[in-house]
Short mmCIF file of C-alpha atoms in Angstrom, two decimals:
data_model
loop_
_atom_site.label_atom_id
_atom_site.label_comp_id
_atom_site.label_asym_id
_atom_site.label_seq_id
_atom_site.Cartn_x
_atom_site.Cartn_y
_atom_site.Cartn_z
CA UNK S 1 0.00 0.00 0.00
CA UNK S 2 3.08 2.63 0.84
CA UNK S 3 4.45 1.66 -2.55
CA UNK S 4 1.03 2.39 -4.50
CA UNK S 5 0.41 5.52 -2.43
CA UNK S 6 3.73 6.92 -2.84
CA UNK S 7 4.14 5.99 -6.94
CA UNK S 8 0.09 7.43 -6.86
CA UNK S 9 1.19 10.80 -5.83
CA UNK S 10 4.35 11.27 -7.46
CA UNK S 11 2.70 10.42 -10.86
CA UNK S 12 -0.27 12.62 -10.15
CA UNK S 13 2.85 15.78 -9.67
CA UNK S 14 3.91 14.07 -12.81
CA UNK S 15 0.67 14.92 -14.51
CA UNK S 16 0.29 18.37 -13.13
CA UNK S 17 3.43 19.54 -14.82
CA UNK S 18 2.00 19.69 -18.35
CA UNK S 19 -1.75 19.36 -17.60
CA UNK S 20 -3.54 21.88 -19.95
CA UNK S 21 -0.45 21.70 -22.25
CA UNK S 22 0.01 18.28 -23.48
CA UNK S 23 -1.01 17.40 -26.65
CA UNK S 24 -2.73 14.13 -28.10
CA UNK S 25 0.61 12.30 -29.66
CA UNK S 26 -1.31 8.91 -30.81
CA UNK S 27 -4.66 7.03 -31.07
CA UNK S 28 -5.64 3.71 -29.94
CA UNK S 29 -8.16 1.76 -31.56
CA UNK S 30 -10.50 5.00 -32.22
CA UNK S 31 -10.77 8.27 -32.32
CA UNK S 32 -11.91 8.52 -28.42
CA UNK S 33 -9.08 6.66 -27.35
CA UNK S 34 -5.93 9.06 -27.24
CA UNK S 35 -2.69 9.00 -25.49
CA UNK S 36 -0.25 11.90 -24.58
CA UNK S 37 3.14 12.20 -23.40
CA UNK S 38 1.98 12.58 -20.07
CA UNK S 39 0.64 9.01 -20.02
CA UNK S 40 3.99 7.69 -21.48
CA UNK S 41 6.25 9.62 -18.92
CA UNK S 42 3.41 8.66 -15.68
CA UNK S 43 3.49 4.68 -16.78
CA UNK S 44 7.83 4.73 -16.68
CA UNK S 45 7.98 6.38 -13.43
CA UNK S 46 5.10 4.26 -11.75
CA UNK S 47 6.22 0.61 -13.74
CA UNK S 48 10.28 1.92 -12.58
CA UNK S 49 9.17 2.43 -9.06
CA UNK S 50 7.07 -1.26 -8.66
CA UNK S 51 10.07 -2.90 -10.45
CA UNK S 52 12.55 -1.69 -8.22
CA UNK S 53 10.26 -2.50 -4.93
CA UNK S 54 8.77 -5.54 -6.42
CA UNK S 55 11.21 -7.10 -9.15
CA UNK S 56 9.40 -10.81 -9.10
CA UNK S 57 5.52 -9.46 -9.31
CA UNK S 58 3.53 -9.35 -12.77
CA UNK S 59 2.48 -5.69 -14.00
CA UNK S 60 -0.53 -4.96 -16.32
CA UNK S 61 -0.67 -2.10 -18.13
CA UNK S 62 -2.42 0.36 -19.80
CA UNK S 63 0.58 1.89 -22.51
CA UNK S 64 2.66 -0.72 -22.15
CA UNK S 65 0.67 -3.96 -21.47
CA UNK S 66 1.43 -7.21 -20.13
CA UNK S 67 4.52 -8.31 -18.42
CA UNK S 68 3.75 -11.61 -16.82
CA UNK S 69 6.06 -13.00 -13.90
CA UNK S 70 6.04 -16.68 -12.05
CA UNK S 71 4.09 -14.90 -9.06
CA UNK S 72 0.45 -14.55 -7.24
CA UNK S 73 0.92 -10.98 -7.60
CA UNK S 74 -0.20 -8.42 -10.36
CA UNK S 75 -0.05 -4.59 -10.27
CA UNK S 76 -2.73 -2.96 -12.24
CA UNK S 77 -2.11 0.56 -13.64
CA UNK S 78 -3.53 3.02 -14.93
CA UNK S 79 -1.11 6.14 -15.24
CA UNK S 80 -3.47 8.53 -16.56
CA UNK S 81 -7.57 7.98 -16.15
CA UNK S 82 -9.30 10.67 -18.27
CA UNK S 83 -6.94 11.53 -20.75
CA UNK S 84 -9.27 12.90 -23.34
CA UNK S 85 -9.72 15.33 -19.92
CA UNK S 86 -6.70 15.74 -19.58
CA UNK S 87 -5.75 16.85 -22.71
CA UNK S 88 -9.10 19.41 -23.20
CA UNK S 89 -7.71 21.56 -19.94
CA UNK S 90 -10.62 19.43 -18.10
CA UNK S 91 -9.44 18.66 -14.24
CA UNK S 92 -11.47 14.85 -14.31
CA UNK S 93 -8.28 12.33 -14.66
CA UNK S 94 -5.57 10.92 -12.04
CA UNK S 95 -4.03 7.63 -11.33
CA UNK S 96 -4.86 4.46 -10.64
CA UNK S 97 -3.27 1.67 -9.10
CA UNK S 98 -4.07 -1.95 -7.78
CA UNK S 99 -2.34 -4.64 -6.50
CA UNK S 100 -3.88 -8.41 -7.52
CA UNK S 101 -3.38 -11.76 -5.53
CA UNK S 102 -4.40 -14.07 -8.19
CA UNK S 103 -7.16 -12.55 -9.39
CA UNK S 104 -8.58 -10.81 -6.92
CA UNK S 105 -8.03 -7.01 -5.83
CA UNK S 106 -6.04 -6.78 -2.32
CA UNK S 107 -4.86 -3.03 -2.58
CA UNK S 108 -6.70 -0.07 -4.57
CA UNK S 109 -5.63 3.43 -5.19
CA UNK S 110 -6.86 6.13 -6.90
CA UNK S 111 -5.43 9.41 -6.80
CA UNK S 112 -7.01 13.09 -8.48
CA UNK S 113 -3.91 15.26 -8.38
CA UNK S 114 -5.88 18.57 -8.95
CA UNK S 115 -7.61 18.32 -5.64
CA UNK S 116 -4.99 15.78 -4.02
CA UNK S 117 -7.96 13.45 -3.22
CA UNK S 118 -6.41 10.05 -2.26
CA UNK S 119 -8.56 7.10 -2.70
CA UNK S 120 -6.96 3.82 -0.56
CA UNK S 121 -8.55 0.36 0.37
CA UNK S 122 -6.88 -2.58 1.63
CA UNK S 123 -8.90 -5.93 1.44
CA UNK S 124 -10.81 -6.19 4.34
CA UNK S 125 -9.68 -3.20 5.90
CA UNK S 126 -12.17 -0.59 4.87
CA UNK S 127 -12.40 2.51 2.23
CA UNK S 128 -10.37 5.82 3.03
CA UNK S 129 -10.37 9.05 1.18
CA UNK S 130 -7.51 11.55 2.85
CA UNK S 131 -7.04 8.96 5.50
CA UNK S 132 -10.72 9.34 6.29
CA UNK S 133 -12.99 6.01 6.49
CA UNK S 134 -15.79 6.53 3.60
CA UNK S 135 -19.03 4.84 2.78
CA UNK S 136 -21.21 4.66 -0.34
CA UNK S 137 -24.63 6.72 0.21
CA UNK S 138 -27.34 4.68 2.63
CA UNK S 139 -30.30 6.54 0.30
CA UNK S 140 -32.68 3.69 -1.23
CA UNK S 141 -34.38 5.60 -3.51
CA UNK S 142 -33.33 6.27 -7.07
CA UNK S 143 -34.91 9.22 -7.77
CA UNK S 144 -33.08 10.74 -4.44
CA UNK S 145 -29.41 10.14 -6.22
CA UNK S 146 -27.11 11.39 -8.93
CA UNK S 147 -25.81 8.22 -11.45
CA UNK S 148 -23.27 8.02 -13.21
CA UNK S 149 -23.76 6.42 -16.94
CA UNK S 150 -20.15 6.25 -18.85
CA UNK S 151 -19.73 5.74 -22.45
CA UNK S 152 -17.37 6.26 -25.20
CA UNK S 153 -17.42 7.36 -28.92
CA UNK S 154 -16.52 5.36 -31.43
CA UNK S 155 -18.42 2.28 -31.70
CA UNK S 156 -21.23 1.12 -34.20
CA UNK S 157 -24.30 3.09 -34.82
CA UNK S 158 -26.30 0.08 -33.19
CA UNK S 159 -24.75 0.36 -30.32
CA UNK S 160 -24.88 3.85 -30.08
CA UNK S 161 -28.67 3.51 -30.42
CA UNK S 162 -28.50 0.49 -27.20
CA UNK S 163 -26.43 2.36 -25.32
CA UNK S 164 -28.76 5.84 -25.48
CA UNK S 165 -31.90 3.72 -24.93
CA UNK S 166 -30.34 2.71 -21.70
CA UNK S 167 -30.02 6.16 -20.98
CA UNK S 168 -32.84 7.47 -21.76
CA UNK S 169 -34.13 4.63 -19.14
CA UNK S 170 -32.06 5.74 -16.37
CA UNK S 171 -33.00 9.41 -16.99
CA UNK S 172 -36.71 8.14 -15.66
CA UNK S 173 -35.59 6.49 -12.89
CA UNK S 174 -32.61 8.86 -11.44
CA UNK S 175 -32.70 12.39 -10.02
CA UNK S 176 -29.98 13.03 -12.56
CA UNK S 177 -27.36 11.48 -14.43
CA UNK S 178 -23.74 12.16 -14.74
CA UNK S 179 -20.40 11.29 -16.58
CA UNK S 180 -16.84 11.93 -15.72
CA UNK S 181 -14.28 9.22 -15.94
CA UNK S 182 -13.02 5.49 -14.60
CA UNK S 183 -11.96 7.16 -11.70
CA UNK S 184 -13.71 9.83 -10.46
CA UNK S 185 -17.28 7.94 -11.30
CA UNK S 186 -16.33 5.24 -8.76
CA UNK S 187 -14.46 7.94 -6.27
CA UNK S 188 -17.78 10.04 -5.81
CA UNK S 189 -20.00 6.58 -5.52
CA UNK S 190 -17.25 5.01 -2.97
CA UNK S 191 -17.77 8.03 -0.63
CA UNK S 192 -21.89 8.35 -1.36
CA UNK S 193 -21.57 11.57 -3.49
CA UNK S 194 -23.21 9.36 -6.41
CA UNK S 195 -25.93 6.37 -5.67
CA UNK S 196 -23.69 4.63 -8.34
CA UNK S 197 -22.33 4.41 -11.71
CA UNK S 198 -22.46 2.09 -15.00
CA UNK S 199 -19.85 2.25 -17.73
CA UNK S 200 -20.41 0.12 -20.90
CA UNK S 201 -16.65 0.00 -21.69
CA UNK S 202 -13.62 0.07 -19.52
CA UNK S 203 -10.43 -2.80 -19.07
CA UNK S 204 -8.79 -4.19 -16.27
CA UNK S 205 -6.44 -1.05 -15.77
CA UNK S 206 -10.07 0.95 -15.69
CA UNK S 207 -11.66 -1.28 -12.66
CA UNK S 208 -9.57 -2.91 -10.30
CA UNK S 209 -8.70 -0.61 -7.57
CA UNK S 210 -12.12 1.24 -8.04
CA UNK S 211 -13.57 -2.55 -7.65
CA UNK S 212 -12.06 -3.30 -4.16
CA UNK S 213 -12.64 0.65 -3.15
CA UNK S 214 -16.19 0.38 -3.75
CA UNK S 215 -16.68 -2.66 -2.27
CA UNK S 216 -14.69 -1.52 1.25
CA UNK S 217 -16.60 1.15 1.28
CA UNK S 218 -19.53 -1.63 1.73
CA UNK S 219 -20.98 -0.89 -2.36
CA UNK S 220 -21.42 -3.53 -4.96
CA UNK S 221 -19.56 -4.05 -7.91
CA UNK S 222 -20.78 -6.35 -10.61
CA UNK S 223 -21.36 -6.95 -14.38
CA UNK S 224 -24.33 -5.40 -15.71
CA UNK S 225 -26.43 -8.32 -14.83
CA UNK S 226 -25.14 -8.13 -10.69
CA UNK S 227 -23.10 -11.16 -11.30
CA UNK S 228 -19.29 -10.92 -9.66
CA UNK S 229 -16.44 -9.92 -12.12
CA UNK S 230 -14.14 -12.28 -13.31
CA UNK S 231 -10.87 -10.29 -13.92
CA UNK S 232 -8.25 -11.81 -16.70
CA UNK S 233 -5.00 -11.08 -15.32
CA UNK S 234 -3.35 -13.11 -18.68
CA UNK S 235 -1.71 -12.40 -21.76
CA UNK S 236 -4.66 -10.82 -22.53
CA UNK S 237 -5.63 -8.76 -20.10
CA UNK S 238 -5.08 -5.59 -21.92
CA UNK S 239 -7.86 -6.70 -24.57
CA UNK S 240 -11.03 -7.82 -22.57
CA UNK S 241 -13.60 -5.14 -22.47
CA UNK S 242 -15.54 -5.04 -19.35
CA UNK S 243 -19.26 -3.42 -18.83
CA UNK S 244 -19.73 -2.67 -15.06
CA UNK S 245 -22.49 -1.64 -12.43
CA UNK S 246 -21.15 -0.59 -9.24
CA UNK S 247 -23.24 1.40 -6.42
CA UNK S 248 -24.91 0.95 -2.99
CA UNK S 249 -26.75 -2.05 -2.25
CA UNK S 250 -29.93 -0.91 -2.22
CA UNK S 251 -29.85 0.92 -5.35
CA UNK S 252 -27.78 -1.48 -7.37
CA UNK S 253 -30.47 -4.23 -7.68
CA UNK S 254 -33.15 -1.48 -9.20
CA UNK S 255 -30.56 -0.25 -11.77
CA UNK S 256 -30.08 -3.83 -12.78
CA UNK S 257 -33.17 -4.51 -13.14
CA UNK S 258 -33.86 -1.26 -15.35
CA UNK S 259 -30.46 -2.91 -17.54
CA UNK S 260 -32.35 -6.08 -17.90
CA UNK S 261 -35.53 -4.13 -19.24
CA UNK S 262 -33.15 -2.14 -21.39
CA UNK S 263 -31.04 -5.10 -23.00
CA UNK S 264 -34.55 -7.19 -23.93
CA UNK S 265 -35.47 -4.22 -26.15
CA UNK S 266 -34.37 -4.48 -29.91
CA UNK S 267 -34.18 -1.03 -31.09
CA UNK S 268 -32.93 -1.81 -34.23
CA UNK S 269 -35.70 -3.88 -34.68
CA UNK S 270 -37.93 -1.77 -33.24
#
C-alpha cells in the first residue's frame, strides 16, 4: 500500500506539470481513445518504481501492457484515467493503481492530483479518502441520487442507439445522471456523493482498484447483470472489455433490473 500511495502521488505531480499543455501524440483503436506524453512519462515512473520495490511481481498495463512474472501478484495501472480530460484543460483524470493476488483485488488506489484526493482500500480493511474512512450513500431511492452512466465514442451506430436507450431509461428512474471518468465515477460513488455508476466499456487497468474501493466502502460491484467480475490477469488482459455496475446495495439491484428491461429491447428492430 506505501508503494502504490507513494508511486500514486508522485505520478499525479507528474501529470500536473503539463496538464492543460500536453497534446494528443497517438490514437488507440479509435478516435476517443488518445494517449499523450503525459501518459507515457506517468506509466515509466510508476512501472520503474514497482520494479525496483517488487522485481518478481507481474504488472498490467495500460501503454505498455502485459509483463507476466512466475508470481500470485499483479499490479494494475492506470497512469493517466481521463486523458481525453486531460488533454481538453478538463481537471477529471488521475491515477490508478491496484495490486492483484491471483485474481482478486487486495490493494486499490486512486489518486485526483488537482484536488490531491487520495482514494486507498486494503482488502478487508475498509475505504479511506484523505485517511478518512468513507461509505457509499445509505439513500434507497433512485430518484433521491445522482448516477453516473459512462460511455465512449466510437463504436457502431447500433450500439450507439443500445447504449442511449439505456439512458434514456435511467434518466426516468434517477434524479440526474452524470459522466466523468473510470476514476472519479467510482471515487464520488465510494464516498456516497453518487448512488452509483455504469460504464459500458472500460479494461482491467479501468476497474480494479475502483472494484475493491467500492466494495470496502460496503458498495457492490458487478457486471451489468449483478453477477461478480471475473478479472483476466493473462496475456490478454489488456484486450477484454468489461461493462460494469457498481453502487450501494440498495440501489444497485433497481438499476439492474432497469439494464435487464433495457437489453430485452431491440431497437434496431424496433
Amino acid at each position: 500500500m506505501s508503494t502504490a500511495i507513494e508511486l500514486a502521488q508522485e505520478a499525479g505531480r507528474s501529470l500536473l506539470e503539463t496538464f492543460g499543455t500536453s497534446e494528443v501524440i497517438d490514437r488507440k483503436g479509435d478516435y476517443s481513445n488518445v494517449v499523450t506524453a503525459a501518459d507515457t512519462r506517468s506509466e515509466e515512473l510508476i512501472v520503474r518504481g514497482i520494479r525496483k520495490a517488487f522485481p518478481s511481481h507481474s504488472i498490467v498495463a495500460e501503454e505498455t501492457g502485459c509483463d507476466l512474472r512466475a508470481s500470485p501478484f499483479t499490479w494494475v495501472v492506470d497512469p493517466l484515467d481521463g486523458t481525453s480530460n486531460y488533454a481538453a484543460g478538463v481537471p477529471w483524470f488521475g491515477v490508478l493503481i491496484s495490486v492483484l493476488q491471483d485474481k482478486v483485488p487486495v490493494v486499490g488506489v486512486m489518486y485526483l492530483p488537482v484536488t490531491g484526493d487520495l482514494y486507498s482500500a486494503e482488502s478487508g480493511a475498509g475505504a479511506f479518502r484523505n485517511g478518512q474512512r468513507i461509505s457509499v450513500t445509505r439513500e434507497t431511492r433512485l430518484e433521491n441520487v445522482l448516477w453516473a452512466y459512462g460511455m465512449d465514442g466510437g463504436g457502431s451506430e447500433e450500439q450507439a442507439i443500445r447504449n442511449t436507450l439505456l439512458l434514456a431509461k435511467l434518466l426516468g428512474r434517477v434524479r440526474n445522471i452524470r459522466a466523468t471518468n473510470s476514476l472519479v465515477d467510482p471515487a464520488y460513488t465510494s464516498d456516497g456523493r453518487l448512488g452509483g455508476m455504469l460504464n459500458q466499456s472500460t479494461r482491467l487497468w479501468d476497474i480494479a482498484a475502483p472494484m475493491l474501493i467500492v466494495q470496502e466502502a460496503g458498495g457492490l460491484y458487478t457486471d451489468l447483470a449483478g453477477q461478480p467480475l471475473d478479472l483476466d490477469v493473462s496475456h490478454t488482459a489488456a484486450d477484454r472489455e468489461y461493462a460494469i455496475l457498481a453502487g450501494a446495495p440498495e440501489l444497485h439491484g433497481s438499476i439492474a433490473a432497469i439494464v435487464r428491461e433495457s437489453l430485452s429491447t431491440d431497437p434496431i428492430g424496433d
